[in-house]
Amino acid sequence: RKIGTRSCDACKIRKVKCSQTPPCERCVAIGVECTFNKRQATRGPRSLRPRTIEQIQQAQRTPVQNPVEGTPPEATPRDVTVESLVVRLCIYRLRLFPVWPIVAVEEVIAALQRDAHDVETRLLAIAVGAATMAQLKLERFQDAGVNDDSTAASLEAECQRIRGSLDRGIANLNSIRTAFFLHIYHENQHPGGTKSLLYLREAITLGQILGLHRGSSYLGLSPAEDRLRRRLLWLLFVTERGVAMLHKLPVVLQRAERLPPLDGGGVDEEAHILPAFKKLVSLFWIFDQSHAFEVLQEASDNIGGMSTGSASSLNREVLDLLQRRLQDLPMDMSSGGNDVQKADIFVTKQWMQVLLWRATLCNWAASPSSSSTLVAGPIQIAQEFLDLICQLPHSAIESHGPAIEFKVYEIASAVADSVETRFGLPNADLRPGDVIMRLQRILATSRGGNNKLLQLLAMRLSQ
């Protein structure tokens, strides 16, 4: 049924005509949720923010520049239109901005429309488009307003072509973000692969060159740039810690307590995303502050061996403390953040508890008489996760790509291990078979199904 004469949120952002019948034709075409949450603004004269006035005046003072004479023709992408990039940027804004809150889409679109030859901005937009399509497993699409054959792979190839023609020795916020989104693209292709990890390391190194990890580098910055730098730093921190735990790698960024805080003060126009983002950061902060990464790395290295004496005792104390702190963190469905952020927090918290259980299992093998009553078993952890995640739409899980699928797999694998070792088994009310089947169903339906992880889980269960 038609909802008055209102356009949906996505069509408003894209500035295209809406069919006004949910779900509208354009949202169906590009595969995004069709919502009518934004209220109709009052018509008539409205005051402009100082930053908006400044951008308008700058655009009026600066005419569109032709490419600098002598610039290689391939420096400006020719095959990807601005309209095509706008569609992908809008999808990122609607579905993935809460996950990676580091690109002001409206500003990027305005810059592209103001100067089609702004290579650095286009490069960032293309990288965002490639990462977005890969993360959501979007194929090429056709829309009444946009008709293109660009895929995630073709956008990544175009991104590489442009990067090859630019001076790679410059470290700025655009180059950091471009490297980060290339990491996301390649992590979707080959999780934990060489290209994925190298692009993440590139983004971190560029950030260190720019001084994101030093508090003194934030002095004198505008509030907007200050916020962007802090978000970017902590997104790199969370991403690196997560990748390091998933793929058993050492970390590059220094410890959390030495980094500038996420909240630098001042008014944030997008403060609604910060409570959930801060909660995710706090999960990794807890791990980092308690030296859990070192403990887990040692537990991983000692598989088949045993921790000795005081080291084993110290590790048990760390694990018990971590377990208490994680269990004390409330998982309130009504708290700040949207469904995408809640899914990330729920899965990450339960996955971290599974990692603690595995490390405790190693210590228990070394010293079976030690008490581990504080450590929740994988079946209980998995059941809590399933109870929470069933309250969220499936698209919220899909927005996190392979990382969340790996975490679900780790939880399911730990359930199987707990049955085999009988360490941490709960009462008979929770049946492991039912829990594993529900976790398998998530892996089978997320983004069309993760066959590789399903096969690995099937092999694990058959052992």
JSON list of C-alpha atoms in Angstrom, two decimals, residues 5-113:
[
{"chain": "A", "resi": 5, "resn": "THR", "atom": "CA", "xyz": [3.61, 10.99, -1.02]},
{"chain": "A", "resi": 6, "resn": "ARG", "atom": "CA", "xyz": [6.74, 10.25, 0.99]},
{"chain": "A", "resi": 7, "resn": "SER", "atom": "CA", "xyz": [9.94, 8.87, -0.51]},
{"chain": "A", "resi": 8, "resn": "CYS", "atom": "CA", "xyz": [11.74, 6.10, 1.37]},
{"chain": "A", "resi": 9, "resn": "ASP", "atom": "CA", "xyz": [15.00, 6.79, 3.22]},
{"chain": "A", "resi": 10, "resn": "ALA", "atom": "CA", "xyz": [17.22, 5.22, 0.54]},
{"chain": "A", "resi": 11, "resn": "CYS", "atom": "CA", "xyz": [15.63, 7.15, -2.34]},
{"chain": "A", "resi": 12, "resn": "LYS", "atom": "CA", "xyz": [15.94, 10.40, -0.37]},
{"chain": "A", "resi": 13, "resn": "ILE", "atom": "CA", "xyz": [19.67, 9.83, 0.08]},
{"chain": "A", "resi": 14, "resn": "ARG", "atom": "CA", "xyz": [20.11, 8.89, -3.59]},
{"chain": "A", "resi": 15, "resn": "LYS", "atom": "CA", "xyz": [17.88, 11.79, -4.70]},
{"chain": "A", "resi": 16, "resn": "VAL", "atom": "CA", "xyz": [15.87, 9.58, -7.07]},
{"chain": "A", "resi": 17, "resn": "LYS", "atom": "CA", "xyz": [12.16, 9.11, -7.62]},
{"chain": "A", "resi": 18, "resn": "CYS", "atom": "CA", "xyz": [10.54, 6.61, -5.24]},
{"chain": "A", "resi": 19, "resn": "SER", "atom": "CA", "xyz": [7.53, 4.40, -6.06]},
{"chain": "A", "resi": 20, "resn": "GLN", "atom": "CA", "xyz": [6.42, 5.06, -2.43]},
{"chain": "A", "resi": 21, "resn": "THR", "atom": "CA", "xyz": [5.11, 1.51, -2.03]},
{"chain": "A", "resi": 22, "resn": "PRO", "atom": "CA", "xyz": [7.17, -0.47, 0.51]},
{"chain": "A", "resi": 23, "resn": "PRO", "atom": "CA", "xyz": [9.37, -2.13, -0.51]},
{"chain": "A", "resi": 24, "resn": "CYS", "atom": "CA", "xyz": [9.88, 0.36, -3.36]},
{"chain": "A", "resi": 25, "resn": "GLU", "atom": "CA", "xyz": [11.15, -0.74, -6.77]},
{"chain": "A", "resi": 26, "resn": "ARG", "atom": "CA", "xyz": [14.57, 0.89, -6.42]},
{"chain": "A", "resi": 27, "resn": "CYS", "atom": "CA", "xyz": [15.31, -0.66, -3.00]},
{"chain": "A", "resi": 28, "resn": "VAL", "atom": "CA", "xyz": [14.36, -4.08, -4.35]},
{"chain": "A", "resi": 29, "resn": "ALA", "atom": "CA", "xyz": [16.64, -3.52, -7.36]},
{"chain": "A", "resi": 30, "resn": "ILE", "atom": "CA", "xyz": [19.74, -2.71, -5.28]},
{"chain": "A", "resi": 31, "resn": "GLY", "atom": "CA", "xyz": [18.96, -5.16, -2.46]},
{"chain": "A", "resi": 32, "resn": "VAL", "atom": "CA", "xyz": [18.59, -2.83, 0.53]},
{"chain": "A", "resi": 33, "resn": "GLU", "atom": "CA", "xyz": [15.91, -2.62, 3.20]},
{"chain": "A", "resi": 34, "resn": "CYS", "atom": "CA", "xyz": [13.17, -0.13, 2.32]},
{"chain": "A", "resi": 35, "resn": "THR", "atom": "CA", "xyz": [12.39, 2.06, 5.33]},
{"chain": "A", "resi": 36, "resn": "PHE", "atom": "CA", "xyz": [10.37, 5.23, 5.96]},
{"chain": "A", "resi": 37, "resn": "ASN", "atom": "CA", "xyz": [11.97, 6.24, 9.27]},
{"chain": "A", "resi": 38, "resn": "LYS", "atom": "CA", "xyz": [13.09, 9.76, 8.37]},
{"chain": "A", "resi": 39, "resn": "ARG", "atom": "CA", "xyz": [10.39, 12.32, 9.13]},
{"chain": "A", "resi": 40, "resn": "GLN", "atom": "CA", "xyz": [9.32, 14.84, 6.54]},
{"chain": "A", "resi": 41, "resn": "ALA", "atom": "CA", "xyz": [11.13, 18.11, 7.21]},
{"chain": "A", "resi": 42, "resn": "THR", "atom": "CA", "xyz": [9.24, 21.36, 7.53]},
{"chain": "A", "resi": 43, "resn": "ARG", "atom": "CA", "xyz": [9.14, 23.23, 4.23]},
{"chain": "A", "resi": 44, "resn": "GLY", "atom": "CA", "xyz": [10.39, 26.76, 3.97]},
{"chain": "A", "resi": 45, "resn": "PRO", "atom": "CA", "xyz": [13.58, 28.63, 4.86]},
{"chain": "A", "resi": 46, "resn": "ARG", "atom": "CA", "xyz": [15.93, 26.73, 7.16]},
{"chain": "A", "resi": 47, "resn": "SER", "atom": "CA", "xyz": [19.22, 27.70, 8.70]},
{"chain": "A", "resi": 48, "resn": "LEU", "atom": "CA", "xyz": [22.37, 26.13, 7.33]},
{"chain": "A", "resi": 49, "resn": "ARG", "atom": "CA", "xyz": [25.15, 24.72, 9.44]},
{"chain": "A", "resi": 50, "resn": "PRO", "atom": "CA", "xyz": [28.42, 26.67, 9.25]},
{"chain": "A", "resi": 51, "resn": "ARG", "atom": "CA", "xyz": [30.17, 23.70, 7.67]},
{"chain": "A", "resi": 52, "resn": "THR", "atom": "CA", "xyz": [27.54, 23.47, 4.93]},
{"chain": "A", "resi": 53, "resn": "ILE", "atom": "CA", "xyz": [27.86, 27.19, 4.17]},
{"chain": "A", "resi": 54, "resn": "GLU", "atom": "CA", "xyz": [31.64, 26.81, 4.00]},
{"chain": "A", "resi": 55, "resn": "GLN", "atom": "CA", "xyz": [31.37, 23.87, 1.57]},
{"chain": "A", "resi": 56, "resn": "ILE", "atom": "CA", "xyz": [28.97, 25.79, -0.70]},
{"chain": "A", "resi": 57, "resn": "GLN", "atom": "CA", "xyz": [31.24, 28.85, -0.73]},
{"chain": "A", "resi": 58, "resn": "GLN", "atom": "CA", "xyz": [34.28, 26.71, -1.46]},
{"chain": "A", "resi": 59, "resn": "ALA", "atom": "CA", "xyz": [32.50, 25.01, -4.35]},
{"chain": "A", "resi": 60, "resn": "GLN", "atom": "CA", "xyz": [31.52, 28.39, -5.78]},
{"chain": "A", "resi": 61, "resn": "ARG", "atom": "CA", "xyz": [35.07, 29.73, -5.49]},
{"chain": "A", "resi": 62, "resn": "THR", "atom": "CA", "xyz": [36.68, 26.61, -6.99]},
{"chain": "A", "resi": 63, "resn": "PRO", "atom": "CA", "xyz": [35.62, 25.81, -10.57]},
{"chain": "A", "resi": 64, "resn": "VAL", "atom": "CA", "xyz": [35.84, 22.23, -11.84]},
{"chain": "A", "resi": 65, "resn": "GLN", "atom": "CA", "xyz": [39.48, 21.60, -12.74]},
{"chain": "A", "resi": 66, "resn": "ASN", "atom": "CA", "xyz": [40.60, 19.81, -15.86]},
{"chain": "A", "resi": 67, "resn": "PRO", "atom": "CA", "xyz": [43.20, 17.07, -15.34]},
{"chain": "A", "resi": 68, "resn": "VAL", "atom": "CA", "xyz": [46.68, 18.50, -14.87]},
{"chain": "A", "resi": 69, "resn": "GLU", "atom": "CA", "xyz": [48.64, 18.54, -18.09]},
{"chain": "A", "resi": 70, "resn": "GLY", "atom": "CA", "xyz": [50.99, 15.58, -18.22]},
{"chain": "A", "resi": 71, "resn": "THR", "atom": "CA", "xyz": [48.85, 13.43, -15.90]},
{"chain": "A", "resi": 72, "resn": "PRO", "atom": "CA", "xyz": [48.53, 9.89, -17.26]},
{"chain": "A", "resi": 73, "resn": "PRO", "atom": "CA", "xyz": [45.09, 9.36, -18.79]},
{"chain": "A", "resi": 74, "resn": "GLU", "atom": "CA", "xyz": [44.55, 6.26, -16.68]},
{"chain": "A", "resi": 75, "resn": "ALA", "atom": "CA", "xyz": [44.80, 8.37, -13.50]},
{"chain": "A", "resi": 76, "resn": "THR", "atom": "CA", "xyz": [41.09, 9.19, -13.90]},
{"chain": "A", "resi": 77, "resn": "PRO", "atom": "CA", "xyz": [38.81, 6.14, -13.90]},
{"chain": "A", "resi": 78, "resn": "ARG", "atom": "CA", "xyz": [36.77, 6.00, -17.09]},
{"chain": "A", "resi": 79, "resn": "ASP", "atom": "CA", "xyz": [34.64, 2.89, -16.70]},
{"chain": "A", "resi": 80, "resn": "VAL", "atom": "CA", "xyz": [32.96, 3.65, -13.36]},
{"chain": "A", "resi": 81, "resn": "THR", "atom": "CA", "xyz": [30.43, 6.47, -13.50]},
{"chain": "A", "resi": 82, "resn": "VAL", "atom": "CA", "xyz": [29.64, 8.81, -10.64]},
{"chain": "A", "resi": 83, "resn": "GLU", "atom": "CA", "xyz": [26.05, 7.52, -10.64]},
{"chain": "A", "resi": 84, "resn": "SER", "atom": "CA", "xyz": [27.32, 3.97, -10.20]},
{"chain": "A", "resi": 85, "resn": "LEU", "atom": "CA", "xyz": [29.51, 5.00, -7.28]},
{"chain": "A", "resi": 86, "resn": "VAL", "atom": "CA", "xyz": [26.66, 6.94, -5.66]},
{"chain": "A", "resi": 87, "resn": "VAL", "atom": "CA", "xyz": [24.49, 3.81, -5.59]},
{"chain": "A", "resi": 88, "resn": "ARG", "atom": "CA", "xyz": [27.18, 1.80, -3.85]},
{"chain": "A", "resi": 89, "resn": "LEU", "atom": "CA", "xyz": [28.01, 4.58, -1.43]},
{"chain": "A", "resi": 90, "resn": "CYS", "atom": "CA", "xyz": [24.33, 4.78, -0.47]},
{"chain": "A", "resi": 91, "resn": "ILE", "atom": "CA", "xyz": [24.22, 1.03, 0.16]},
{"chain": "A", "resi": 92, "resn": "TYR", "atom": "CA", "xyz": [27.29, 1.40, 2.39]},
{"chain": "A", "resi": 93, "resn": "ARG", "atom": "CA", "xyz": [25.63, 4.29, 4.24]},
{"chain": "A", "resi": 94, "resn": "LEU", "atom": "CA", "xyz": [22.40, 2.39, 4.83]},
{"chain": "A", "resi": 95, "resn": "ARG", "atom": "CA", "xyz": [23.82, -1.03, 5.74]},
{"chain": "A", "resi": 96, "resn": "LEU", "atom": "CA", "xyz": [27.50, -0.87, 6.63]},
{"chain": "A", "resi": 97, "resn": "PHE", "atom": "CA", "xyz": [28.25, 2.58, 8.05]},
{"chain": "A", "resi": 98, "resn": "PRO", "atom": "CA", "xyz": [27.54, 1.38, 11.63]},
{"chain": "A", "resi": 99, "resn": "VAL", "atom": "CA", "xyz": [30.20, -1.31, 11.10]},
{"chain": "A", "resi": 100, "resn": "TRP", "atom": "CA", "xyz": [32.84, 0.98, 9.53]},
{"chain": "A", "resi": 101, "resn": "PRO", "atom": "CA", "xyz": [31.85, 4.55, 10.54]},
{"chain": "A", "resi": 102, "resn": "ILE", "atom": "CA", "xyz": [34.75, 6.23, 8.74]},
{"chain": "A", "resi": 103, "resn": "VAL", "atom": "CA", "xyz": [33.29, 7.66, 5.49]},
{"chain": "A", "resi": 104, "resn": "ALA", "atom": "CA", "xyz": [30.97, 10.69, 5.35]},
{"chain": "A", "resi": 105, "resn": "VAL", "atom": "CA", "xyz": [29.01, 9.57, 2.31]},
{"chain": "A", "resi": 106, "resn": "GLU", "atom": "CA", "xyz": [27.25, 12.89, 1.72]},
{"chain": "A", "resi": 107, "resn": "GLU", "atom": "CA", "xyz": [30.61, 14.70, 1.58]},
{"chain": "A", "resi": 108, "resn": "VAL", "atom": "CA", "xyz": [32.14, 12.12, -0.77]},
{"chain": "A", "resi": 109, "resn": "ILE", "atom": "CA", "xyz": [29.14, 12.29, -3.13]},
{"chain": "A", "resi": 110, "resn": "ALA", "atom": "CA", "xyz": [29.27, 16.10, -3.09]},
{"chain": "A", "resi": 111, "resn": "ALA", "atom": "CA", "xyz": [33.00, 16.01, -3.89]},
{"chain": "A", "resi": 112, "resn": "LEU", "atom": "CA", "xyz": [32.47, 13.59, -6.79]},
{"chain": "A", "resi": 113, "resn": "GLN", "atom": "CA", "xyz": [29.67, 15.69, -8.25]}
]
